[in-house]
PDB file of C-alpha atoms in Angstrom:
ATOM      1  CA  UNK A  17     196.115 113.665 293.114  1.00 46.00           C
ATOM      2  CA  UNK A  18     193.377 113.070 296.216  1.00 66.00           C
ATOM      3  CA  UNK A  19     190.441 111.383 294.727  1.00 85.00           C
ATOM      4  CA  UNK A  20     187.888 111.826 297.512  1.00 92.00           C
ATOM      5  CA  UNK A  21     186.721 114.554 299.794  1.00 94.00           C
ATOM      6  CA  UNK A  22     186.217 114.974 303.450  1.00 96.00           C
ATOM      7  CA  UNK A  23     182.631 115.994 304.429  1.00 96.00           C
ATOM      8  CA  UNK A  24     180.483 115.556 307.574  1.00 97.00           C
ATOM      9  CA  UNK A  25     178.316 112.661 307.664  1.00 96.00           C
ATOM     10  CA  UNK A  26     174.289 113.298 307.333  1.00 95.00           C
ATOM     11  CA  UNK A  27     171.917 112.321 309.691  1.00 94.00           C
ATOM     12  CA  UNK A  28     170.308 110.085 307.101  1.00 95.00           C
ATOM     13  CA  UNK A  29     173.736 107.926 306.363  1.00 96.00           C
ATOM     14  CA  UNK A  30     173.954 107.342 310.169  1.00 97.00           C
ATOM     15  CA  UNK A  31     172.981 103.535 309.518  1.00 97.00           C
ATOM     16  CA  UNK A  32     175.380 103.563 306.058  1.00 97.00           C
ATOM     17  CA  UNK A  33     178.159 104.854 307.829  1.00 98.00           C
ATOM     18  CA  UNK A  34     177.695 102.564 311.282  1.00 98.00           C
ATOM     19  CA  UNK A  35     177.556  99.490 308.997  1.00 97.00           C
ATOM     20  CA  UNK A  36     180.522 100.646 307.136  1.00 97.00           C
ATOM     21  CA  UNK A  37     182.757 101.050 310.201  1.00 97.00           C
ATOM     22  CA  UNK A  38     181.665  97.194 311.635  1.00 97.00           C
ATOM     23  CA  UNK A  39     182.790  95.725 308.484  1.00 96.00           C
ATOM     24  CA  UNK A  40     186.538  97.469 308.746  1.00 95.00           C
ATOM     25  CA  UNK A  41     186.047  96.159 311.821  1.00 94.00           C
ATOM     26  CA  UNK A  42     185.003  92.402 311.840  1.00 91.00           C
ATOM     27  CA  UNK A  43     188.232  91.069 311.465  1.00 91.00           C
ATOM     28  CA  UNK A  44     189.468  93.081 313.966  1.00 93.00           C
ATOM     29  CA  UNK A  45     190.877  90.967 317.548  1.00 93.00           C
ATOM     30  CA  UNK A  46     189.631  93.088 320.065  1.00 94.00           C
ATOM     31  CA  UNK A  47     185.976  92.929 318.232  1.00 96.00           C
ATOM     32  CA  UNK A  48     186.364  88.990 318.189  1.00 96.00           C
ATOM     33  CA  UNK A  49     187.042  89.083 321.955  1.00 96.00           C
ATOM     34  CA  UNK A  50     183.597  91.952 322.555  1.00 96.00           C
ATOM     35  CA  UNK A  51     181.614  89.428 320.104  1.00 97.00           C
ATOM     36  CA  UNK A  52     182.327  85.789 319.702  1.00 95.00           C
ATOM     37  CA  UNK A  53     180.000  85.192 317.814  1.00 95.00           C
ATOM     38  CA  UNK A  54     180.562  85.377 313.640  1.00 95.00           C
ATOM     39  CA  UNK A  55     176.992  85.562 312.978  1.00 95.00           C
ATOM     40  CA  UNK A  56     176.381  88.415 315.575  1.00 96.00           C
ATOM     41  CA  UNK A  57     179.390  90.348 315.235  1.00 97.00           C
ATOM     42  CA  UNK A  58     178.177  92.769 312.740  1.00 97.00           C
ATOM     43  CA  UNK A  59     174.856  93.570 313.040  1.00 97.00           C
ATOM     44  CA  UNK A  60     175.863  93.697 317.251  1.00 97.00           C
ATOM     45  CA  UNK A  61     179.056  96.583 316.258  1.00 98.00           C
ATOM     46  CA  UNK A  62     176.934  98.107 313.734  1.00 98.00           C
ATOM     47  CA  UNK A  63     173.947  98.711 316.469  1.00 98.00           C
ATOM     48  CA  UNK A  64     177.291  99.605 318.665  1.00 98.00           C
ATOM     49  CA  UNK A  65     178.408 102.232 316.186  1.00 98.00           C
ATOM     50  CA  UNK A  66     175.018 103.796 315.706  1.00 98.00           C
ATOM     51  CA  UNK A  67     174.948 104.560 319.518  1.00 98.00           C
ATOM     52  CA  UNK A  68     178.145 106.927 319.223  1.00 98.00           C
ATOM     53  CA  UNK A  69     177.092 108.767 316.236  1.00 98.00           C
ATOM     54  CA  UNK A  70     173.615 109.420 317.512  1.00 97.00           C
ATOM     55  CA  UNK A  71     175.181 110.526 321.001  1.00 97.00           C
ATOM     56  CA  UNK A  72     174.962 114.765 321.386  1.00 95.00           C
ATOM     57  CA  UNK A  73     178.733 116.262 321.092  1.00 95.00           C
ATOM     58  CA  UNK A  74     179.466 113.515 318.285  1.00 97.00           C
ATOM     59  CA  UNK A  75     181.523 114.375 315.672  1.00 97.00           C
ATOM     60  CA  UNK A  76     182.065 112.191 312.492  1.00 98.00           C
ATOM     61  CA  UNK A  77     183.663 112.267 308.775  1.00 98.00           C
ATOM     62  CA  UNK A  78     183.622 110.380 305.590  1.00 97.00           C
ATOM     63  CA  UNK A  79     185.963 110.301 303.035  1.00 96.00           C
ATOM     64  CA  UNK A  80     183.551 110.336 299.596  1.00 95.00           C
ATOM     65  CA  UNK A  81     185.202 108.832 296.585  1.00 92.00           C
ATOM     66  CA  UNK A  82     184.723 110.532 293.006  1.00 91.00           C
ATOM     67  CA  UNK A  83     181.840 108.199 292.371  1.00 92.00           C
ATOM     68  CA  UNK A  84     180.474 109.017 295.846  1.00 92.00           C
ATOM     69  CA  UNK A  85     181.253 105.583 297.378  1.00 93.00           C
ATOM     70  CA  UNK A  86     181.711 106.102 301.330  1.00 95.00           C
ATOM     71  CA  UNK A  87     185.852 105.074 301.146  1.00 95.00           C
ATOM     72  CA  UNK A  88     186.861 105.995 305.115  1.00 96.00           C
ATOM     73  CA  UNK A  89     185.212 107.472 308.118  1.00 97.00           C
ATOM     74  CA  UNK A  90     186.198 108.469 311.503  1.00 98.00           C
ATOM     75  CA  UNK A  91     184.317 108.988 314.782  1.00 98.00           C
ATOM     76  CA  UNK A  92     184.984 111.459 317.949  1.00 98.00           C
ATOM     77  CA  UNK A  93     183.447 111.718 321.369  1.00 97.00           C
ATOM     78  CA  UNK A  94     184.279 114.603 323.535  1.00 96.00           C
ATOM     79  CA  UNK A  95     185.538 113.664 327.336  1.00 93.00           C
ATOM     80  CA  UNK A  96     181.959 114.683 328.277  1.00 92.00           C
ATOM     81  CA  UNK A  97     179.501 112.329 326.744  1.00 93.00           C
ATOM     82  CA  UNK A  98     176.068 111.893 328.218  1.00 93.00           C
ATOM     83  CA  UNK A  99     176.957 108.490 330.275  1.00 90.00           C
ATOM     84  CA  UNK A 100     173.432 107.406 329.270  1.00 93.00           C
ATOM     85  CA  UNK A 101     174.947 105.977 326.096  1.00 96.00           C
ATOM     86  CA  UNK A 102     176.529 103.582 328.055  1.00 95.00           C
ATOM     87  CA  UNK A 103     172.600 102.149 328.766  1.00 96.00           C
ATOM     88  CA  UNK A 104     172.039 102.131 325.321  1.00 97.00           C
ATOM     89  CA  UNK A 105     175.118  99.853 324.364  1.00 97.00           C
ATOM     90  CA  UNK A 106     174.066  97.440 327.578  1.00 97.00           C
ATOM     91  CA  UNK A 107     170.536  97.204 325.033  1.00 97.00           C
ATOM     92  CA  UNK A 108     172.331  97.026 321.877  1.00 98.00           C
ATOM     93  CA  UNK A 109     175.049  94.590 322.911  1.00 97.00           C
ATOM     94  CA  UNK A 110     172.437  91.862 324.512  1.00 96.00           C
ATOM     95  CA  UNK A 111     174.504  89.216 325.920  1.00 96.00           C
ATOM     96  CA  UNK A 112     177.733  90.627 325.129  1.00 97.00           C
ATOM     97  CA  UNK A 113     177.022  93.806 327.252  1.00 97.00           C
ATOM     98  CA  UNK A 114     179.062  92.472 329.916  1.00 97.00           C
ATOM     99  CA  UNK A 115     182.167  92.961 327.507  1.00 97.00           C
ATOM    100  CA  UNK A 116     181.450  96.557 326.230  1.00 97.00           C
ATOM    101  CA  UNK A 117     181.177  97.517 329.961  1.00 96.00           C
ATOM    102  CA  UNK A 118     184.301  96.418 330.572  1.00 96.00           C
ATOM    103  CA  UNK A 119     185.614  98.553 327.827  1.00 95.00           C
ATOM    104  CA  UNK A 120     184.307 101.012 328.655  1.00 94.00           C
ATOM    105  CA  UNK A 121     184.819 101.292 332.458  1.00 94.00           C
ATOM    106  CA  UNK A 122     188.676  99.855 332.185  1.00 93.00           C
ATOM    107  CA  UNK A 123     188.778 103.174 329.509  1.00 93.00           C
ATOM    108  CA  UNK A 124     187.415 105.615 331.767  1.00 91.00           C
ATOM    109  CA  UNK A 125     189.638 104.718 334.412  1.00 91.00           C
ATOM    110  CA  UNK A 126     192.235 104.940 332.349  1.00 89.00           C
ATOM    111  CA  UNK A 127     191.638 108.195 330.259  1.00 90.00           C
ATOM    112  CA  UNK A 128     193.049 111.291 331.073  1.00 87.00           C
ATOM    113  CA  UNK A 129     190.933 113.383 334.402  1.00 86.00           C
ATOM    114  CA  UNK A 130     190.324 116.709 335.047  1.00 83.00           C
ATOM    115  CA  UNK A 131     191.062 118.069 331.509  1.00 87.00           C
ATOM    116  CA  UNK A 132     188.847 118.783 327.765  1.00 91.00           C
ATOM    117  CA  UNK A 133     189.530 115.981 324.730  1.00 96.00           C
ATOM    118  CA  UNK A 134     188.215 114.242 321.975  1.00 97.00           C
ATOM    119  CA  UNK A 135     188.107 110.542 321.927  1.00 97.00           C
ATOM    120  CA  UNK A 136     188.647 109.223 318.807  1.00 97.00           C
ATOM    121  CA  UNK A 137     186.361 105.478 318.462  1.00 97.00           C
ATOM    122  CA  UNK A 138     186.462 105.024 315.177  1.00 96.00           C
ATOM    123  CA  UNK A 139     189.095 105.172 312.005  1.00 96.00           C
ATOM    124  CA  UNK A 140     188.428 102.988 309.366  1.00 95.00           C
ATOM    125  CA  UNK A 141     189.201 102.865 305.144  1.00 94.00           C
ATOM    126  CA  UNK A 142     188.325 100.897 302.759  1.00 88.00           C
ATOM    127  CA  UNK A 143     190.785  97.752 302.338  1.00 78.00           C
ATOM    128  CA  UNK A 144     191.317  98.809 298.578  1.00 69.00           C
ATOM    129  CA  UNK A 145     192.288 102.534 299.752  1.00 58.00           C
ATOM    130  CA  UNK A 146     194.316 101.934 302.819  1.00 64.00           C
ATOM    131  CA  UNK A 147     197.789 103.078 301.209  1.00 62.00           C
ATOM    132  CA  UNK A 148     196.041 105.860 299.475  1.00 69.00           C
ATOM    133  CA  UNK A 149     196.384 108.360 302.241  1.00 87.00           C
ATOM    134  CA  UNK A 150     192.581 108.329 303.014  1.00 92.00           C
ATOM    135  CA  UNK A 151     193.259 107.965 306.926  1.00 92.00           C
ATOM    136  CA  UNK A 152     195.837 110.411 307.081  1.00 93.00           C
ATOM    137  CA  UNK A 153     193.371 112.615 305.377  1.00 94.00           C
ATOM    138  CA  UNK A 154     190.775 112.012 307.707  1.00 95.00           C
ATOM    139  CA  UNK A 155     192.762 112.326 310.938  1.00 95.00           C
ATOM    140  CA  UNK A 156     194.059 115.741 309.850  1.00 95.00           C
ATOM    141  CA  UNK A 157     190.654 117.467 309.065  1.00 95.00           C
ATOM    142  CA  UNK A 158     189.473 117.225 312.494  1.00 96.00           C
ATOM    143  CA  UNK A 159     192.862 117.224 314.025  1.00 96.00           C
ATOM    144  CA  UNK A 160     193.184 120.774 312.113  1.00 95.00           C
ATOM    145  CA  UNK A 161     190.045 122.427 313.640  1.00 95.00           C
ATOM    146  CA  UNK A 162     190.884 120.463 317.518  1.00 96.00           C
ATOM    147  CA  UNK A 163     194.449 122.202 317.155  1.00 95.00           C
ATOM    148  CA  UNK A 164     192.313 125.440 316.813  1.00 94.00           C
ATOM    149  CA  UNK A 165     190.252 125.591 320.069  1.00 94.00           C
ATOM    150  CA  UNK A 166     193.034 123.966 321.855  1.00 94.00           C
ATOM    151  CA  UNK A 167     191.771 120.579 322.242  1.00 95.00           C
ATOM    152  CA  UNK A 168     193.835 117.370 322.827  1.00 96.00           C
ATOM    153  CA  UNK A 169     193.043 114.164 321.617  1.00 97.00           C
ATOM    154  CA  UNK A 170     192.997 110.394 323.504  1.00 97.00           C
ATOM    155  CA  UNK A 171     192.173 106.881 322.054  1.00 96.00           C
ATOM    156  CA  UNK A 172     193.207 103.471 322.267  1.00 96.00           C
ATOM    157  CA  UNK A 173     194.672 101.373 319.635  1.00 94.00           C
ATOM    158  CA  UNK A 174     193.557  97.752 319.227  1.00 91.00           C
ATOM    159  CA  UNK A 175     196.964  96.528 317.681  1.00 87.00           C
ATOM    160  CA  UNK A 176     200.487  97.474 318.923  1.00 84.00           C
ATOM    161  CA  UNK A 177     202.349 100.962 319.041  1.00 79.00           C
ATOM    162  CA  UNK A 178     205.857 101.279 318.510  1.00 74.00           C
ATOM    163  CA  UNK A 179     205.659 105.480 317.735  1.00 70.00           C
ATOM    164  CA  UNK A 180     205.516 105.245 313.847  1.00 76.00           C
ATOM    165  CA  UNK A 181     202.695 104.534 312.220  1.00 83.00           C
ATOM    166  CA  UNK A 182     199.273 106.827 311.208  1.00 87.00           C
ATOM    167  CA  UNK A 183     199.132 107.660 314.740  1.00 92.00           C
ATOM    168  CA  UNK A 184     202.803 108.466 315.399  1.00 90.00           C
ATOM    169  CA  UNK A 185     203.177 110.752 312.540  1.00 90.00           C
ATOM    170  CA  UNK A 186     200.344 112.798 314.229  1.00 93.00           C
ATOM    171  CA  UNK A 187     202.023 112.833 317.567  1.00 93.00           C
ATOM    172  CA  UNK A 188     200.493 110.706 319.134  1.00 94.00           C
ATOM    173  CA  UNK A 189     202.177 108.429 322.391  1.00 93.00           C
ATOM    174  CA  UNK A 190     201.687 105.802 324.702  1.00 93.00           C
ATOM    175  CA  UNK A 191     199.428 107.107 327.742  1.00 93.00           C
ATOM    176  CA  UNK A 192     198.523 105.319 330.615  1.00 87.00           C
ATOM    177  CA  UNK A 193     198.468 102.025 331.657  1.00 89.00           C
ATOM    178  CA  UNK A 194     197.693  98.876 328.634  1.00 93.00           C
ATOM    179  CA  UNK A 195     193.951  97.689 328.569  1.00 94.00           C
ATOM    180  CA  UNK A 196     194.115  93.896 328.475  1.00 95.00           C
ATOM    181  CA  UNK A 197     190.907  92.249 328.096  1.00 95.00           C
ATOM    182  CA  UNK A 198     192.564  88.390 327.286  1.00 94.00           C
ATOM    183  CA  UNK A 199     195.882  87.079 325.785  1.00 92.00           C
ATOM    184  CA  UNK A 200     194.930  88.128 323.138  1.00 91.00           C
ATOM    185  CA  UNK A 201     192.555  91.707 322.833  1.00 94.00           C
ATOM    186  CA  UNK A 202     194.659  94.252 324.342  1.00 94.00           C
ATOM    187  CA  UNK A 203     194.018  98.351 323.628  1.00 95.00           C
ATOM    188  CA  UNK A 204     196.546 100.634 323.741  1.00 94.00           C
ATOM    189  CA  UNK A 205     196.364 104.247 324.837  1.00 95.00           C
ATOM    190  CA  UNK A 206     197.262 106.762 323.118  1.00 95.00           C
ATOM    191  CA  UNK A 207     197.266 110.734 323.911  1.00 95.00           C
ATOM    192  CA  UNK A 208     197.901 113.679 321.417  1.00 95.00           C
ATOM    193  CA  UNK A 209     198.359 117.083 323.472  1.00 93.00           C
ATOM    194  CA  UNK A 210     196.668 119.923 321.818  1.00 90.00           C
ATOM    195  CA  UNK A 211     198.545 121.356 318.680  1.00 83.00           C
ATOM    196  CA  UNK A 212     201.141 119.136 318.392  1.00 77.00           C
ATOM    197  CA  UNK A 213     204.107 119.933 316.166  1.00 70.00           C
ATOM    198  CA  UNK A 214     206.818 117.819 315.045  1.00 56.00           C
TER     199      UNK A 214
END
């Protein structure tokens, strides 16, 4: 039996929820290549995080456990962002701005043209609940209501797809060309056409 429930995040948990998502991310390669630094790299990919979910057309979710612990949360961007967030991650990221640029240029030349999607940035659960179908949970509710208007879905994956997985079970496949940043900190592209069934 699901012990948590999906909800849009409030305005006020903006700084909750951004700190949340750096710490399931800290660990993470591709955020060790963006920020060397150990000290810096959570307070930089929290500041990071804020910037999407304060950006207009962002849509996020938490997954709220029975004692109303945040447990999981996931963030989408449509195809259409304001570029202007991309000046306010330059003045969040300080000396590691360089990076995120790169990201984020190698991404848009890379992501699908001419057509409406959602990105999806962010996916993260709780260590303790990652086999507890909290991700799966939290892809689906916004998949669900994207399937609806028609919408596909793109994002890249910051550790290897073979077509199984959270992401393969929701259709989604290899798009584009890999996103290698070092030997090590490579994205991978992924693209889920709009109502996807298996």
């Amino acid at each position: 039996m699901k012990e948590f429930t999906i909800r849009p995040i409030v305005l006020d948990e903006i700084d909750a929820v951004a700190g949340f998502i750096s710490r399931g991310y800290c660990d993470d390669i591709f955020f060790h290549w963006c920020v060397e630094s150990d000290e810096d790299r959570h307070s930089i990919v929290t500041d990071y995080y804020k910037v999407y979910l304060l950006a207009e057309g962002c849509v996020a979710h938490v997954a709220q456990s029975e004692s109303n612990e945040i447990i999981g949360a996931t963030v989408w961007l449509p195809h259409d962002v304001d570029a202007g967030i991309y000046d306010d991650i330059e003045k969040v990221t300080g000396k590691y701005a360089d990076r995120f640029r790169e990201v984020a240029d190698k991404s848009h030349e890379n992501e699908p043209k001419d057509m409406a999607f959602y990105q999806l940035v962010a996916v993260v659960t709780e260590k303790s609940k990652r086999s507890g179908g909290t991700g799966t949970a939290l892809l689906k509710y916004h998949l669900d209501i994207l399937d609806e208007k028609g919408i596909a879905t793109y994002l890249e994956a910051s550790t290897p797809y073979y077509g199984k997985g959270l992401y393969g079970k929701f259709g989604y496949a290899q798009y584009g060309e890999l996103m290698h940043f070092s030997d090590t900190a490579v994205l991978y592209p992924l693209w889920r056409p709009a109502g996807f069934k298996k």
